[in-house]
Amino acid sequence: MARLILSLDGQTLAEYNMNKERYTIGRLPDNDVRIDNPAVSGHHSLVI
């Protein structure tokens, strides 16, 4: 199974098991992976 690791400056902030077919990533709460950072857009990316 794939895993997404969110890190900043070498420190792991979160880990996500990628067990679905599609994941949305972004700042807004309706995303599967939410990144609360002003540099990340509301709906930043889609992983398929």
PDB file of N, CA and C in Angstrom:
ATOM      1  N   MET A   1       0.841  -1.174   0.000  1.00  0.00           N
ATOM      2  CA  MET A   1       0.000   0.000   0.000  1.00  0.00           C
ATOM      3  C   MET A   1       0.889   1.240   0.000  1.00  0.00           C
ATOM      4  N   ALA A   2       0.484   2.226  -0.755  1.00  0.00           N
ATOM      5  CA  ALA A   2       1.231   3.484  -0.813  1.00  0.00           C
ATOM      6  C   ALA A   2       0.964   4.299   0.449  1.00  0.00           C
ATOM      7  N   ARG A   3       1.917   5.152   0.781  1.00  0.00           N
ATOM      8  CA  ARG A   3       1.793   6.020   1.947  1.00  0.00           C
ATOM      9  C   ARG A   3       2.298   7.410   1.573  1.00  0.00           C
ATOM     10  N   LEU A   4       1.565   8.418   1.997  1.00  0.00           N
ATOM     11  CA  LEU A   4       1.967   9.804   1.804  1.00  0.00           C
ATOM     12  C   LEU A   4       2.483  10.323   3.139  1.00  0.00           C
ATOM     13  N   ILE A   5       3.691  10.870   3.122  1.00  0.00           N
ATOM     14  CA  ILE A   5       4.289  11.424   4.333  1.00  0.00           C
ATOM     15  C   ILE A   5       4.446  12.923   4.134  1.00  0.00           C
ATOM     16  N   LEU A   6       3.814  13.697   4.997  1.00  0.00           N
ATOM     17  CA  LEU A   6       3.896  15.152   4.967  1.00  0.00           C
ATOM     18  C   LEU A   6       4.994  15.572   5.935  1.00  0.00           C
ATOM     19  N   SER A   7       6.019  16.242   5.401  1.00  0.00           N
ATOM     20  CA  SER A   7       7.130  16.649   6.264  1.00  0.00           C
ATOM     21  C   SER A   7       7.531  18.083   5.964  1.00  0.00           C
ATOM     22  N   LEU A   8       8.163  18.707   6.942  1.00  0.00           N
ATOM     23  CA  LEU A   8       8.654  20.070   6.818  1.00  0.00           C
ATOM     24  C   LEU A   8       9.964  20.157   7.574  1.00  0.00           C
ATOM     25  N   ASP A   9      11.001  20.584   6.886  1.00  0.00           N
ATOM     26  CA  ASP A   9      12.337  20.717   7.485  1.00  0.00           C
ATOM     27  C   ASP A   9      12.802  19.427   8.152  1.00  0.00           C
ATOM     28  N   GLY A  10      12.514  18.291   7.510  1.00  0.00           N
ATOM     29  CA  GLY A  10      12.962  17.002   8.015  1.00  0.00           C
ATOM     30  C   GLY A  10      12.116  16.418   9.131  1.00  0.00           C
ATOM     31  N   GLN A  11      11.078  17.111   9.554  1.00  0.00           N
ATOM     32  CA  GLN A  11      10.205  16.625  10.624  1.00  0.00           C
ATOM     33  C   GLN A  11       8.897  16.126  10.018  1.00  0.00           C
ATOM     34  N   THR A  12       8.501  14.902  10.356  1.00  0.00           N
ATOM     35  CA  THR A  12       7.248  14.337   9.866  1.00  0.00           C
ATOM     36  C   THR A  12       6.080  14.989  10.588  1.00  0.00           C
ATOM     37  N   LEU A  13       5.168  15.571   9.813  1.00  0.00           N
ATOM     38  CA  LEU A  13       3.987  16.221  10.378  1.00  0.00           C
ATOM     39  C   LEU A  13       2.771  15.304  10.369  1.00  0.00           C
ATOM     40  N   ALA A  14       2.667  14.436   9.348  1.00  0.00           N
ATOM     41  CA  ALA A  14       1.530  13.523   9.236  1.00  0.00           C
ATOM     42  C   ALA A  14       1.870  12.416   8.258  1.00  0.00           C
ATOM     43  N   GLU A  15       1.196  11.278   8.417  1.00  0.00           N
ATOM     44  CA  GLU A  15       1.326  10.149   7.495  1.00  0.00           C
ATOM     45  C   GLU A  15      -0.073   9.686   7.117  1.00  0.00           C
ATOM     46  N   TYR A  16      -0.263   9.370   5.843  1.00  0.00           N
ATOM     47  CA  TYR A  16      -1.561   8.944   5.333  1.00  0.00           C
ATOM     48  C   TYR A  16      -1.386   7.652   4.554  1.00  0.00           C
ATOM     49  N   ASN A  17      -2.149   6.614   4.901  1.00  0.00           N
ATOM     50  CA  ASN A  17      -2.202   5.399   4.095  1.00  0.00           C
ATOM     51  C   ASN A  17      -3.092   5.688   2.901  1.00  0.00           C
ATOM     52  N   MET A  18      -2.584   5.422   1.728  1.00  0.00           N
ATOM     53  CA  MET A  18      -3.296   5.737   0.488  1.00  0.00           C
ATOM     54  C   MET A  18      -4.047   4.484   0.031  1.00  0.00           C
ATOM     55  N   ASN A  19      -5.196   4.224   0.646  1.00  0.00           N
ATOM     56  CA  ASN A  19      -5.940   3.002   0.344  1.00  0.00           C
ATOM     57  C   ASN A  19      -7.178   3.255  -0.518  1.00  0.00           C
ATOM     58  N   LYS A  20      -7.347   4.488  -1.000  1.00  0.00           N
ATOM     59  CA  LYS A  20      -8.435   4.798  -1.928  1.00  0.00           C
ATOM     60  C   LYS A  20      -7.851   5.025  -3.319  1.00  0.00           C
ATOM     61  N   GLU A  21      -8.721   5.051  -4.318  1.00  0.00           N
ATOM     62  CA  GLU A  21      -8.264   5.237  -5.699  1.00  0.00           C
ATOM     63  C   GLU A  21      -7.833   6.680  -5.981  1.00  0.00           C
ATOM     64  N   ARG A  22      -8.478   7.640  -5.330  1.00  0.00           N
ATOM     65  CA  ARG A  22      -8.200   9.066  -5.574  1.00  0.00           C
ATOM     66  C   ARG A  22      -8.124   9.810  -4.242  1.00  0.00           C
ATOM     67  N   TYR A  23      -7.220  10.757  -4.154  1.00  0.00           N
ATOM     68  CA  TYR A  23      -7.083  11.614  -2.978  1.00  0.00           C
ATOM     69  C   TYR A  23      -6.954  13.060  -3.416  1.00  0.00           C
ATOM     70  N   THR A  24      -7.716  13.938  -2.776  1.00  0.00           N
ATOM     71  CA  THR A  24      -7.551  15.366  -3.009  1.00  0.00           C
ATOM     72  C   THR A  24      -6.693  15.936  -1.885  1.00  0.00           C
ATOM     73  N   ILE A  25      -5.867  16.898  -2.244  1.00  0.00           N
ATOM     74  CA  ILE A  25      -4.968  17.542  -1.290  1.00  0.00           C
ATOM     75  C   ILE A  25      -5.169  19.046  -1.401  1.00  0.00           C
ATOM     76  N   GLY A  26      -5.305  19.703  -0.267  1.00  0.00           N
ATOM     77  CA  GLY A  26      -5.454  21.151  -0.280  1.00  0.00           C
ATOM     78  C   GLY A  26      -5.716  21.718   1.096  1.00  0.00           C
ATOM     79  N   ARG A  27      -5.952  23.012   1.142  1.00  0.00           N
ATOM     80  CA  ARG A  27      -6.123  23.725   2.405  1.00  0.00           C
ATOM     81  C   ARG A  27      -7.553  23.651   2.944  1.00  0.00           C
ATOM     82  N   LEU A  28      -8.548  23.487   2.080  1.00  0.00           N
ATOM     83  CA  LEU A  28      -9.944  23.487   2.519  1.00  0.00           C
ATOM     84  C   LEU A  28     -10.325  22.169   3.198  1.00  0.00           C
ATOM     85  N   PRO A  29     -11.291  22.218   4.115  1.00  0.00           N
ATOM     86  CA  PRO A  29     -11.634  21.021   4.894  1.00  0.00           C
ATOM     87  C   PRO A  29     -12.280  19.886   4.106  1.00  0.00           C
ATOM     88  N   ASP A  30     -12.732  20.116   2.868  1.00  0.00           N
ATOM     89  CA  ASP A  30     -13.357  19.031   2.106  1.00  0.00           C
ATOM     90  C   ASP A  30     -12.342  18.137   1.391  1.00  0.00           C
ATOM     91  N   ASN A  31     -11.053  18.376   1.566  1.00  0.00           N
ATOM     92  CA  ASN A  31     -10.010  17.541   0.961  1.00  0.00           C
ATOM     93  C   ASN A  31      -9.758  16.298   1.807  1.00  0.00           C
ATOM     94  N   ASP A  32      -9.279  15.239   1.166  1.00  0.00           N
ATOM     95  CA  ASP A  32      -8.903  14.026   1.899  1.00  0.00           C
ATOM     96  C   ASP A  32      -7.677  14.278   2.769  1.00  0.00           C
ATOM     97  N   VAL A  33      -6.730  15.012   2.230  1.00  0.00           N
ATOM     98  CA  VAL A  33      -5.516  15.390   2.959  1.00  0.00           C
ATOM     99  C   VAL A  33      -5.525  16.906   3.058  1.00  0.00           C
ATOM    100  N   ARG A  34      -5.662  17.415   4.269  1.00  0.00           N
ATOM    101  CA  ARG A  34      -5.742  18.863   4.473  1.00  0.00           C
ATOM    102  C   ARG A  34      -4.399  19.378   4.967  1.00  0.00           C
ATOM    103  N   ILE A  35      -3.897  20.414   4.297  1.00  0.00           N
ATOM    104  CA  ILE A  35      -2.638  21.052   4.674  1.00  0.00           C
ATOM    105  C   ILE A  35      -2.955  22.506   4.993  1.00  0.00           C
ATOM    106  N   ASP A  36      -2.910  22.841   6.263  1.00  0.00           N
ATOM    107  CA  ASP A  36      -3.259  24.182   6.723  1.00  0.00           C
ATOM    108  C   ASP A  36      -2.041  25.090   6.623  1.00  0.00           C
ATOM    109  N   ASN A  37      -1.835  25.595   5.404  1.00  0.00           N
ATOM    110  CA  ASN A  37      -0.688  26.458   5.133  1.00  0.00           C
ATOM    111  C   ASN A  37      -1.097  27.427   4.032  1.00  0.00           C
ATOM    112  N   PRO A  38      -0.844  28.727   4.195  1.00  0.00           N
ATOM    113  CA  PRO A  38      -1.267  29.689   3.181  1.00  0.00           C
ATOM    114  C   PRO A  38      -0.607  29.499   1.816  1.00  0.00           C
ATOM    115  N   ALA A  39       0.490  28.765   1.738  1.00  0.00           N
ATOM    116  CA  ALA A  39       1.152  28.500   0.459  1.00  0.00           C
ATOM    117  C   ALA A  39       0.437  27.410  -0.342  1.00  0.00           C
ATOM    118  N   VAL A  40      -0.491  26.691   0.290  1.00  0.00           N
ATOM    119  CA  VAL A  40      -1.239  25.612  -0.357  1.00  0.00           C
ATOM    120  C   VAL A  40      -2.606  26.160  -0.752  1.00  0.00           C
ATOM    121  N   SER A  41      -3.006  25.939  -1.995  1.00  0.00           N
ATOM    122  CA  SER A  41      -4.310  26.441  -2.446  1.00  0.00           C
ATOM    123  C   SER A  41      -5.440  25.592  -1.867  1.00  0.00           C
ATOM    124  N   GLY A  42      -6.650  26.103  -1.991  1.00  0.00           N
ATOM    125  CA  GLY A  42      -7.817  25.425  -1.438  1.00  0.00           C
ATOM    126  C   GLY A  42      -7.982  24.004  -1.939  1.00  0.00           C
ATOM    127  N   HIS A  43      -7.845  23.810  -3.233  1.00  0.00           N
ATOM    128  CA  HIS A  43      -7.857  22.482  -3.856  1.00  0.00           C
ATOM    129  C   HIS A  43      -6.572  22.394  -4.670  1.00  0.00           C
ATOM    130  N   HIS A  44      -5.537  21.915  -4.046  1.00  0.00           N
ATOM    131  CA  HIS A  44      -4.181  22.021  -4.572  1.00  0.00           C
ATOM    132  C   HIS A  44      -3.831  20.937  -5.593  1.00  0.00           C
ATOM    133  N   SER A  45      -4.199  19.686  -5.283  1.00  0.00           N
ATOM    134  CA  SER A  45      -3.821  18.605  -6.199  1.00  0.00           C
ATOM    135  C   SER A  45      -4.739  17.404  -6.044  1.00  0.00           C
ATOM    136  N   LEU A  46      -4.644  16.526  -7.023  1.00  0.00           N
ATOM    137  CA  LEU A  46      -5.382  15.267  -7.033  1.00  0.00           C
ATOM    138  C   LEU A  46      -4.384  14.157  -7.311  1.00  0.00           C
ATOM    139  N   VAL A  47      -4.375  13.147  -6.449  1.00  0.00           N
ATOM    140  CA  VAL A  47      -3.500  11.984  -6.632  1.00  0.00           C
ATOM    141  C   VAL A  47      -4.382  10.825  -7.065  1.00  0.00           C
ATOM    142  N   ILE A  48      -4.027  10.218  -8.203  1.00  0.00           N
ATOM    143  CA  ILE A  48      -4.804   9.090  -8.741  1.00  0.00           C
ATOM    144  C   ILE A  48      -3.922   7.860  -8.769  1.00  0.00           C
TER     145      ILE A  48
END
